[in-house]
Coordinates of C-alpha atoms and ligand atoms in Angstrom, one line a residue:
M1 CA 135.0 108.4 81.2
S2 CA 138.5 108.2 80.0
L3 CA 141.6 109.0 82.0
E4 CA 143.3 111.8 80.2
S5 CA 145.7 114.5 81.0
G6 CA 147.3 117.3 79.1
T7 CA 144.3 119.5 78.6
G8 CA 146.5 122.2 80.1
N9 CA 150.1 123.0 79.5
F10 CA 152.8 122.1 82.0
H11 CA 154.6 125.3 82.9
L12 CA 157.4 126.3 85.3
C13 CA 156.4 129.9 85.5
S14 CA 158.7 131.6 88.0
A15 CA 161.7 131.4 90.2
R16 CA 159.4 130.5 93.1
S17 CA 158.0 127.4 91.2
Y18 CA 161.5 126.4 90.3
A19 CA 162.4 126.5 94.0
L20 CA 159.3 124.4 94.8
A21 CA 160.2 121.9 92.1
M22 CA 163.4 121.1 94.0
H23 CA 161.2 118.9 96.1
D24 CA 160.5 115.4 94.9
F25 CA 156.9 115.9 94.1
D26 CA 155.1 115.8 90.8
F27 CA 153.2 119.0 91.6
D28 CA 153.2 121.8 94.1
L29 CA 149.4 121.5 94.5
L30 CA 147.0 118.7 93.6
V31 CA 143.4 119.6 93.7
L32 CA 140.5 117.1 93.9
G33 CA 137.4 118.5 92.2
A34 CA 137.1 121.0 89.3
G35 CA 134.0 122.8 90.6
S36 CA 133.7 126.4 91.7
G37 CA 136.3 126.2 94.5
G38 CA 138.8 123.8 92.9
V39 CA 139.0 125.7 89.6
A40 CA 139.4 129.1 91.4
A41 CA 142.1 127.7 93.6
S42 CA 143.9 126.0 90.7
R43 CA 144.0 129.0 88.5
R44 CA 145.1 131.4 91.3
A45 CA 147.8 129.0 92.4
A46 CA 149.1 128.6 88.9
A47 CA 149.1 132.4 88.4
L48 CA 151.3 132.6 91.6
G49 CA 153.8 130.2 89.9
A50 CA 152.7 126.9 91.4
R51 CA 152.7 123.7 89.4
V52 CA 149.1 122.6 89.7
G53 CA 147.4 119.3 88.9
L54 CA 143.5 119.3 89.0
I55 CA 141.6 116.0 89.1
E56 CA 137.9 115.8 88.1
A57 CA 135.7 112.7 88.3
G58 CA 132.9 114.2 86.1
R59 CA 132.8 117.3 84.0
V60 CA 134.7 120.5 84.7
G61 CA 132.4 123.2 86.2
G62 CA 131.0 121.4 89.2
T63 CA 127.6 121.8 90.8
C64 CA 127.2 125.6 90.1
V65 CA 127.8 125.4 86.3
L66 CA 126.4 121.9 85.6
R67 CA 123.7 121.2 88.2
G68 CA 123.2 124.3 90.3
C69 CA 123.2 128.1 90.1
V70 CA 123.5 128.5 86.3
P71 CA 121.0 126.0 85.0
K72 CA 118.6 126.9 87.8
K73 CA 118.8 130.6 87.1
L74 CA 118.2 130.0 83.4
L75 CA 115.0 128.0 84.3
V76 CA 114.0 130.9 86.6
Y77 CA 114.3 133.3 83.7
G78 CA 112.5 130.9 81.4
S79 CA 109.5 130.4 83.7
H80 CA 109.3 134.2 84.7
F81 CA 107.9 135.0 81.2
R82 CA 104.5 133.7 82.5
D83 CA 104.4 136.6 85.0
D84 CA 105.7 139.1 82.4
L85 CA 103.1 138.1 79.8
E86 CA 100.3 138.3 82.4
D87 CA 101.5 141.6 83.7
A88 CA 101.7 143.0 80.1
A89 CA 97.9 143.1 79.8
G90 CA 97.6 145.9 82.3
F91 CA 99.9 148.0 80.1
G92 CA 97.8 147.6 77.0
W93 CA 99.4 144.5 75.5
S94 CA 97.2 141.9 74.0
I95 CA 98.8 138.5 73.8
P96 CA 96.3 136.1 72.3
S97 CA 97.9 132.9 73.5
A98 CA 101.3 131.9 74.8
S99 CA 102.7 128.5 75.9
L100 CA 105.9 127.2 77.2
D101 CA 107.8 124.4 75.3
W102 CA 109.7 123.1 78.3
S103 CA 111.9 120.7 76.3
K104 CA 113.1 123.7 74.2
L105 CA 113.9 125.6 77.4
V106 CA 115.8 122.6 78.7
A107 CA 117.7 122.2 75.4
A108 CA 118.7 125.9 75.4
K109 CA 119.8 125.7 79.0
D110 CA 121.9 122.6 78.1
R111 CA 123.6 124.5 75.2
E112 CA 124.6 127.3 77.6
V113 CA 125.9 124.9 80.2
N114 CA 128.0 123.1 77.6
R115 CA 129.3 126.4 76.3
L116 CA 130.4 127.3 79.9
N117 CA 132.0 123.9 80.3
G118 CA 134.1 124.7 77.2
V119 CA 135.0 128.1 78.6
Y120 CA 136.2 126.5 81.8
L121 CA 138.3 124.0 80.0
K122 CA 139.9 126.8 77.9
M123 CA 140.6 128.9 81.0
L124 CA 142.3 126.0 82.7
A125 CA 144.4 125.2 79.7
D126 CA 145.4 128.9 79.3
S127 CA 146.4 129.1 83.0
G128 CA 148.7 126.1 82.7
V129 CA 146.8 123.9 85.1
H130 CA 147.3 120.2 84.3
L131 CA 143.9 118.5 84.2
F132 CA 143.3 114.8 84.9
F133 CA 140.0 113.0 84.5
G134 CA 139.1 110.2 87.0
W135 CA 138.2 109.6 90.6
G136 CA 140.9 110.9 93.0
R137 CA 141.6 109.1 96.2
L138 CA 144.3 109.9 98.8
I139 CA 146.8 107.2 99.4
D140 CA 148.8 109.2 102.0
A141 CA 149.3 112.9 102.8
H142 CA 151.2 113.5 99.6
T143 CA 149.9 110.9 97.2
V144 CA 146.7 110.7 95.2
E145 CA 145.6 107.8 93.1
I146 CA 143.4 108.6 90.0
R147 CA 141.1 105.9 88.8
G148 CA 139.6 106.3 85.4
E149 CA 138.3 104.1 82.6
G150 CA 141.8 103.9 81.1
G151 CA 143.4 102.6 84.3
S152 CA 144.9 104.3 87.4
Q153 CA 147.9 106.4 88.1
R154 CA 149.5 107.9 91.2
L155 CA 150.6 111.5 91.5
T156 CA 152.4 113.3 94.4
A157 CA 152.2 116.9 95.6
R158 CA 153.6 119.0 98.3
Y159 CA 150.1 120.3 99.1
L160 CA 146.7 118.6 98.5
L161 CA 143.4 120.5 98.3
I162 CA 140.0 118.7 98.7
A163 CA 137.2 120.5 96.8
T164 CA 134.8 117.7 96.1
G165 CA 131.5 119.5 96.8
S166 CA 128.3 117.9 98.0
S167 CA 125.4 115.7 96.8
P168 CA 121.7 115.8 97.3
I169 CA 120.2 113.7 100.2
R170 CA 117.0 111.7 99.9
P171 CA 115.1 111.0 103.2
A172 CA 115.4 107.3 104.4
I173 CA 111.7 106.4 103.7
P174 CA 110.2 103.7 101.6
G175 CA 109.9 104.7 98.0
A176 CA 112.5 107.5 98.2
D177 CA 113.9 106.2 94.9
L178 CA 110.6 107.0 93.2
G179 CA 111.3 110.7 93.7
I180 CA 114.0 112.9 92.0
T181 CA 116.5 115.5 93.3
S182 CA 117.5 118.8 91.9
D183 CA 120.0 117.0 89.6
E184 CA 117.2 115.5 87.6
A185 CA 114.7 118.3 88.1
L186 CA 117.0 120.6 86.1
S187 CA 116.8 118.3 83.1
L188 CA 113.2 116.9 83.1
P189 CA 112.2 116.0 79.6
G190 CA 108.7 117.3 80.2
L191 CA 106.7 119.0 82.9
P192 CA 104.4 117.0 85.2
R193 CA 100.8 118.3 85.8
R194 CA 101.4 118.1 89.6
A195 CA 104.5 118.1 91.7
V196 CA 105.1 117.5 95.4
I197 CA 108.3 119.2 96.7
V198 CA 109.6 117.9 100.0
G199 CA 111.7 120.5 101.8
G200 CA 111.4 124.3 102.2
G201 CA 115.0 125.4 101.9
Y202 CA 116.7 127.2 98.9
I203 CA 116.1 124.4 96.4
G204 CA 112.5 123.6 97.5
V205 CA 111.5 127.3 97.2
E206 CA 113.3 127.9 94.0
F207 CA 111.7 124.9 92.2
A208 CA 108.3 125.8 93.7
G209 CA 108.8 129.1 91.8
I210 CA 110.0 127.5 88.6
F211 CA 107.3 124.8 88.5
S212 CA 104.4 127.0 89.5
R213 CA 105.3 129.7 86.9
A214 CA 105.6 126.9 84.3
G215 CA 102.0 125.9 85.1
V216 CA 102.6 122.9 87.4
E217 CA 100.3 122.5 90.4
V218 CA 102.8 122.6 93.3
S219 CA 102.4 121.2 96.9
Q220 CA 105.3 121.7 99.3
V221 CA 105.7 119.5 102.3
L222 CA 107.6 121.1 105.2
R223 CA 108.7 119.3 108.3
C224 CA 108.8 122.6 110.3
D225 CA 106.3 125.5 110.5
N226 CA 107.4 127.4 107.4
I227 CA 109.8 127.7 104.5
L228 CA 113.3 129.0 104.7
R229 CA 114.3 128.3 108.3
G230 CA 117.1 130.6 109.4
F231 CA 116.0 133.6 107.4
D232 CA 114.3 136.7 109.0
E233 CA 110.9 135.5 110.5
E234 CA 108.9 138.5 109.0
L235 CA 110.3 137.7 105.5
R236 CA 109.5 134.0 105.9
A237 CA 105.9 134.8 106.9
A238 CA 105.5 137.3 104.0
Y239 CA 107.0 134.7 101.6
A240 CA 104.6 132.0 102.6
S241 CA 101.7 134.4 101.9
E242 CA 103.1 135.2 98.4
Q243 CA 103.5 131.4 97.8
R244 CA 99.9 130.7 98.8
A245 CA 98.7 133.6 96.7
R246 CA 100.3 132.1 93.6
G247 CA 98.6 128.7 94.3
I248 CA 101.5 126.8 96.0
A249 CA 99.9 124.6 98.6
L250 CA 102.1 124.6 101.7
H251 CA 101.9 121.6 104.1
P252 CA 103.7 122.7 107.2
N253 CA 104.6 120.5 110.2
Q254 CA 104.3 117.4 108.2
T255 CA 106.4 114.3 108.1
I256 CA 106.5 112.3 104.9
L257 CA 106.2 108.5 105.6
A258 CA 106.5 107.0 102.1
V259 CA 106.2 107.4 98.4
E260 CA 104.2 104.7 96.7
P261 CA 103.2 104.0 93.1
T262 CA 99.4 104.0 92.5
T263 CA 96.9 104.8 89.8
D264 CA 94.6 107.8 89.3
G265 CA 91.9 107.6 86.6
G266 CA 93.9 104.8 85.0
A267 CA 97.2 106.7 84.9
Q268 CA 100.3 105.7 86.8
V269 CA 100.9 108.3 89.5
L270 CA 102.6 108.6 92.9
Q271 CA 101.1 108.8 96.3
V272 CA 102.9 110.7 99.1
R273 CA 101.8 109.4 102.5
L274 CA 102.0 111.9 105.4
A275 CA 102.2 111.2 109.1
D276 CA 98.8 112.9 109.8
G277 CA 97.1 110.1 107.8
T278 CA 96.5 112.2 104.7
H279 CA 98.1 111.6 101.3
L280 CA 98.9 113.6 98.2
L281 CA 98.5 112.3 94.7
T282 CA 101.1 113.6 92.3
D283 CA 103.0 113.0 89.1
L284 CA 106.4 113.9 90.5
V285 CA 108.1 114.0 93.9
L286 CA 111.1 116.3 94.2
F287 CA 113.3 115.8 97.3
A288 CA 114.9 119.1 98.2
T289 CA 116.0 117.9 101.6
G290 CA 119.5 119.2 101.9
R291 CA 122.9 118.1 100.7
R292 CA 125.7 115.9 102.1
P293 CA 129.4 116.8 101.8
N294 CA 131.3 114.5 99.3
T295 CA 133.8 113.0 101.8
T296 CA 133.4 109.2 101.2
D297 CA 135.8 107.0 99.2
L298 CA 138.4 109.8 99.2
G299 CA 140.9 108.0 101.5
L300 CA 140.6 110.9 104.0
A301 CA 140.7 108.6 107.1
E302 CA 143.8 106.8 105.8
A303 CA 145.5 110.2 105.3
G304 CA 144.5 111.3 108.8
V305 CA 142.1 114.0 107.7
A306 CA 139.5 114.6 110.5
L307 CA 135.8 114.8 109.7
R308 CA 132.8 116.1 111.7
G309 CA 130.0 113.6 112.6
A310 CA 129.9 110.1 114.0
P311 CA 132.7 107.6 113.0
D312 CA 130.1 105.4 111.2
R313 CA 128.5 108.5 109.5
P314 CA 131.3 111.0 108.9
S315 CA 130.3 114.2 107.1
A316 CA 132.2 117.5 106.6
I317 CA 135.9 118.0 106.7
I318 CA 137.1 120.0 109.7
V319 CA 139.2 123.0 108.7
T320 CA 140.8 126.1 110.3
P321 CA 139.8 129.6 109.2
E322 CA 142.6 129.3 106.5
S323 CA 140.9 126.0 105.3
R324 CA 143.7 123.8 106.6
T325 CA 142.6 120.3 107.7
S326 CA 143.9 118.3 110.6
V327 CA 146.9 117.3 108.3
E328 CA 149.4 120.1 107.9
N329 CA 149.7 120.0 104.1
I330 CA 146.1 119.1 103.2
Y331 CA 143.5 121.9 102.7
A332 CA 139.8 121.7 102.0
I333 CA 137.3 124.2 100.7
G334 CA 133.7 124.6 99.5
D335 CA 130.7 122.4 100.2
C336 CA 132.8 119.5 101.4
T337 CA 133.6 121.6 104.5
D338 CA 129.9 122.6 105.0
R339 CA 130.6 126.2 106.2
L340 CA 128.5 128.4 103.9
N341 CA 127.6 126.4 100.9
L342 CA 127.5 129.1 98.2
T343 CA 129.5 129.4 95.0
P344 CA 131.2 132.7 95.7
V345 CA 132.2 131.4 99.1
A346 CA 133.9 128.3 97.6
I347 CA 135.7 130.6 95.1
A348 CA 136.9 133.0 97.8
E349 CA 138.0 130.0 100.0
G350 CA 139.9 128.5 97.0
R351 CA 141.7 131.8 96.2
A352 CA 142.5 132.3 99.9
V353 CA 144.2 128.9 100.0
A354 CA 146.3 129.8 96.9
A355 CA 147.3 133.1 98.5
T356 CA 148.2 131.3 101.8
L357 CA 150.3 128.6 100.1
F358 CA 151.9 130.4 97.2
G359 CA 151.4 134.1 97.7
G360 CA 153.1 134.5 101.0
Q361 CA 149.8 135.8 102.5
P362 CA 148.0 133.6 105.0
T363 CA 144.4 134.4 104.3
A364 CA 141.2 133.5 106.2
I365 CA 137.8 134.1 104.7
D366 CA 135.3 136.1 106.8
H367 CA 132.0 134.2 106.5
H368 CA 130.0 137.1 108.1
N369 CA 127.9 139.5 106.1
V370 CA 127.8 137.3 103.0
A371 CA 124.8 138.2 100.8
T372 CA 122.5 135.4 99.8
A373 CA 119.4 135.1 97.6
V374 CA 116.6 132.6 97.1
F375 CA 115.6 132.9 93.4
G376 CA 112.0 131.9 94.0
A377 CA 108.8 133.7 93.0
P378 CA 109.3 136.4 94.1
P379 CA 113.0 136.4 95.0
L380 CA 114.3 137.0 98.5
A381 CA 117.7 138.3 99.4
S382 CA 119.5 139.0 102.7
V383 CA 122.8 140.3 104.0
G384 CA 123.8 140.4 107.6
L385 CA 121.7 139.5 110.7
S386 CA 118.0 138.8 110.8
E387 CA 116.0 140.6 113.4
E388 CA 116.0 137.6 115.6
Q389 CA 119.8 137.1 115.3
A390 CA 120.4 140.9 115.9
R391 CA 118.3 140.9 119.0
A392 CA 120.0 137.8 120.3
R393 CA 123.4 139.3 119.8
Y394 CA 122.9 143.0 120.5
G395 CA 119.8 143.1 122.7
E396 CA 118.1 146.4 121.7
V397 CA 118.1 147.1 117.9
D398 CA 116.1 149.5 115.7
V399 CA 114.0 147.8 113.0
Y400 CA 112.8 149.7 110.0
V401 CA 110.2 148.0 107.7
S402 CA 108.4 149.0 104.6
R403 CA 105.9 146.9 102.8
F404 CA 104.5 148.4 99.6
R405 CA 102.9 147.6 96.3
P406 CA 105.5 147.9 93.5
M407 CA 104.7 150.7 91.1
K408 CA 104.6 148.2 88.1
H409 CA 101.8 146.3 89.7
T410 CA 99.6 149.4 90.1
L411 CA 98.9 148.8 86.4
S412 CA 99.5 145.1 86.1
G413 CA 97.0 144.4 88.9
R414 CA 99.2 141.6 90.3
D415 CA 98.4 141.2 94.0
T416 CA 101.9 141.2 95.4
R417 CA 103.8 143.3 98.0
T418 CA 107.5 144.1 98.3
L419 CA 108.9 143.9 101.8
I420 CA 112.1 145.6 102.8
K421 CA 113.7 145.6 106.2
L422 CA 116.7 147.2 107.8
I423 CA 118.1 146.4 111.2
A424 CA 120.4 148.8 113.0
E425 CA 122.3 148.6 116.3
R426 CA 120.7 151.0 118.8
G427 CA 123.1 153.8 119.7
S428 CA 125.8 153.5 117.1
G429 CA 123.2 153.1 114.3
R430 CA 125.5 150.6 112.5
V431 CA 123.4 148.7 110.0
L432 CA 123.4 145.0 111.0
G433 CA 121.2 143.5 108.3
C434 CA 119.2 144.3 105.1
H435 CA 116.5 142.0 103.8
M436 CA 114.2 142.2 100.8
L437 CA 111.4 140.1 99.4
G438 CA 110.4 141.2 95.9
T439 CA 111.5 141.9 92.3
D440 CA 115.2 142.6 92.0
A441 CA 115.9 141.8 95.6
P442 CA 119.2 139.9 94.8
E443 CA 120.5 142.8 92.6
I444 CA 119.7 145.4 95.3
I445 CA 121.0 143.4 98.3
Q446 CA 124.3 142.6 96.5
A447 CA 125.0 146.4 96.3
L448 CA 123.9 147.0 99.9
A449 CA 126.3 144.2 101.0
V450 CA 129.2 146.7 100.2
A451 CA 127.7 149.3 102.5
I452 CA 127.3 146.7 105.3
R453 CA 130.9 145.4 104.7
C454 CA 132.1 149.0 105.1
G455 CA 130.2 149.4 108.5
A456 CA 127.7 151.9 107.2
T457 CA 125.3 153.5 109.7
K458 CA 121.6 154.3 109.4
A459 CA 122.5 158.0 109.3
Q460 CA 124.7 157.4 106.2
F461 CA 121.8 155.5 104.5
D462 CA 119.6 158.5 105.4
A463 CA 122.1 161.0 104.0
T464 CA 122.1 159.1 100.7
I465 CA 119.8 160.8 98.1
A466 CA 117.3 158.4 96.6
L467 CA 117.4 157.2 93.0
H468 CA 113.8 157.7 92.0
P469 CA 111.5 155.9 91.1
T470 CA 113.0 152.6 92.2
A471 CA 112.2 149.9 94.8
A472 CA 115.8 150.2 96.1
E473 CA 115.3 153.9 97.1
E474 CA 113.1 152.6 100.0
F475 CA 116.3 151.5 101.8
V476 CA 117.4 155.2 102.1
L477 CA 113.9 156.5 102.8
L478 CA 113.2 154.5 106.0
R479 CA 112.4 157.2 108.6
E480 CA 110.8 155.8 111.9
P481 CA 111.9 152.6 113.5
R482 CA 109.1 150.2 114.2
K483 CA 107.6 150.6 117.7
P484 CA 108.7 147.7 119.9
T485 CA 105.9 145.1 120.4
P486 CA 105.7 143.4 123.8
A487 CA 107.6 140.5 122.4
H488 CA 110.4 142.8 121.4
S489 CA 110.6 145.2 124.4
Ligands
FAD501 P1 131.3 121.6 93.4 O1 131.1 122.8 92.5 O2 130.2 120.7 93.6 O3 132.5 120.8 92.7 C1 133.0 119.6 93.2 C2 133.6 118.8 92.1 O4 134.4 117.7 92.7 C3 132.6 118.2 91.2 O5 132.9 118.5 89.8 C4 132.8 116.7 91.4 O6 132.5 115.9 90.2 C5 134.2 116.6 91.8 N1 134.6 115.4 92.6 C6 133.9 114.9 93.7 N2 134.6 113.9 94.2 C7 135.7 113.7 93.4 C8 136.9 112.9 93.4 N3 137.0 111.9 94.4 N4 137.8 113.0 92.5 C9 137.7 114.0 91.5 N5 136.7 114.8 91.5 C10 135.7 114.7 92.4 N6 125.1 128.8 95.2 C11 125.0 130.1 94.9 O7 125.9 130.9 95.4 N7 124.0 130.6 94.2 C12 123.0 129.9 93.7 O8 122.1 130.4 93.0 C13 123.1 128.5 93.9 N8 122.2 127.7 93.3 C14 122.3 126.3 93.5 C15 121.3 125.5 92.9 C16 121.3 124.2 93.1 C17 120.2 123.3 92.5 C18 122.3 123.6 93.9 C19 122.4 122.1 94.1 C20 123.3 124.4 94.4 C21 123.3 125.8 94.3 N9 124.2 126.6 94.8 C22 124.2 128.0 94.6 C23 125.4 126.1 95.7 C24 126.6 126.0 94.8 O9 126.4 125.3 93.6 C25 127.7 125.2 95.6 O10 127.9 125.8 96.9 C26 129.1 125.3 94.9 O11 129.0 124.7 93.6 C27 130.1 124.5 95.7 O12 131.3 124.5 95.0 P2 132.4 123.4 95.4 O13 133.7 123.8 94.6 O14 132.6 123.2 96.8 O15 131.9 122.0 94.8
NDP502 P1 118.5 123.5 102.7 O1 119.3 123.0 103.8 O2 118.5 124.9 102.3 O3 117.0 123.0 102.9 C1 116.7 121.7 103.2 C2 115.2 121.6 103.5 O4 114.8 120.2 103.6 C3 114.8 122.3 104.8 O5 113.5 122.8 104.6 C4 114.7 121.1 105.8 O6 113.8 121.3 106.8 C5 114.2 120.0 104.8 N1 114.5 118.6 105.2 C6 115.7 118.1 105.5 N2 115.6 116.8 105.8 C7 114.3 116.5 105.7 C8 113.6 115.3 105.8 N3 114.2 114.2 106.2 N4 112.3 115.3 105.6 C9 111.7 116.5 105.3 N5 112.3 117.7 105.1 C10 113.6 117.7 105.3 O7 119.0 122.5 101.5 P2 118.7 122.5 99.9 O8 118.7 121.1 99.5 O9 117.5 123.4 99.6 O10 119.9 123.3 99.3 C11 121.2 122.8 99.7 C12 122.2 124.0 99.9 O11 122.6 124.4 98.6 C13 121.6 125.2 100.5 O12 121.6 125.2 101.9 C14 122.5 126.3 99.9 O13 123.7 126.4 100.7 C15 122.8 125.8 98.5 N6 121.9 126.4 97.6 C16 122.0 127.8 97.4 C17 121.2 128.4 96.5 C18 121.2 129.9 96.3 O14 122.2 130.5 96.7 N7 120.3 130.5 95.7 C19 120.2 127.7 95.7 C20 120.2 126.3 96.0 C21 121.0 125.7 96.9 P3 114.2 122.2 108.1 O15 114.1 123.6 107.7 O16 113.2 121.8 109.1 O17 115.6 121.8 108.4

């Protein structure tokens, strides 16, 4: 990678930036990492008149655009056609044969990712952000060294912002290097016949959906009792049933001991050894076992930036609600702070830092009631508290549940149920959480997040006239709370 600069123009945009320029710094703000958070913070700060330098070690766009949300969602769309084609038969369509050319899907996905990378570069240039390619490392609280193929250079700034993201973790077991992570899974040249996915979080469930719809035999190894720990228990249980119904073999309460090369009918394959003495033969192992904040080799300790975790294994950067680190002029946002590792959160945190430093508006991000979705098969989405969290915090709550066969599948014949759930505070009726497992759940829950943010009550949901016929209307047609079971009374 070459060390280059000047992709953006150098502007002194306002009286405020002129005032800041009176200090002896090259920039008002230097940002490490041109991912979701870093790009958002840079553009907003530049719009507020700050002189901004942005340093990127790889390509502009970060995890979301290059190795996360965007390519993942394109593969979700691509694999979903299997369901659509199967469902079409019940509506009279006859589709003699259909097959997926995975390499064509990956190539189309790559073209879109490259297009977005270009859009990001143009946006940064247009906003006057000065872009540098290379590895950024703090020398002190105001100085960053950028190392690239062309050499190194040092830049100074009044404020520094760390937005270096996170990287996938592989478990420390023999043969871990024989498996892949989501980085590689998004660009597989071809599809395996069988895949073992280790981990039942967002990435594990999303790839189980992509692979199974693409025709891969999927086994998912979980170290706890079920997928998606932390989500509403009823949705987790319903999700596991849906997974099993589509042929995904779940292996709960299992510890993976090793991955070993072996042969199967003369072919080179992998053997996944489990702690209960059994093993799984597979063509591919995907480790979806969490991510680690990118906080090493950044010179953070030298600059005095405090990290969570043991001294020999530091992890996330500790920040205040305004994203300030233990050093007055150094801020950190996004996955490297390990608060809520989602793209819109990193963007909101980045813009908040710009408003705090250059907009005269100290801004903290409220991490409550952030909607989130798992784009599996089917998708799940949630906003607010799960039933378990609501009971722990508020004691008595009213829980409304509806589980139904979606209208589309009365004709398609697909054996699937949509689950929707609403949790309200008893007495005030304030809606504390909305959850959905089923088609369009992410689209529906995003809209309901506005209602929850506004403090809507169950009575206001009831007073909303339904939009018929939709799945979303069920959220305003929930009449009777579920009778408390002994466990809940
Ligand atoms: P990143 O976007 O990772 O950006 C960090 C940047 O810093 C990178 O470009 C990196 O190269 C650069 N960098 C690191 N160190 C240095 C250095 N020393 N010098 C210079 N540059 C450096 N979130 C959602 O909201 N919805 C989704 O559907 C979703 N799907 C996902 C799917 C997958 C497979 C993955 C892995 C993640 C997904 N996420 C999703 C999470 C989301 O991608 C991240 O939360 C988000 O990208 C974090 O943004 P960030 O700015 O903190 O870091
Ligand atoms: P998650 O934290 O969501 O899930 C990790 C999974 O791996 C859990 O099931 C965990 O088990 C399991 N696990 C962890 N360590 C081991 C181990 N040593 N052996 C076996 N299993 C293990 O991480 P992901 O990697 O799935 O995703 C990372 C983050 O990226 C997410 O948390 C989310 O913030 C973001 N993301 C968001 C997406 C979205 O918005 N749609 C999509 C993809 C990622 P246990 O439950 O027991 O801890």
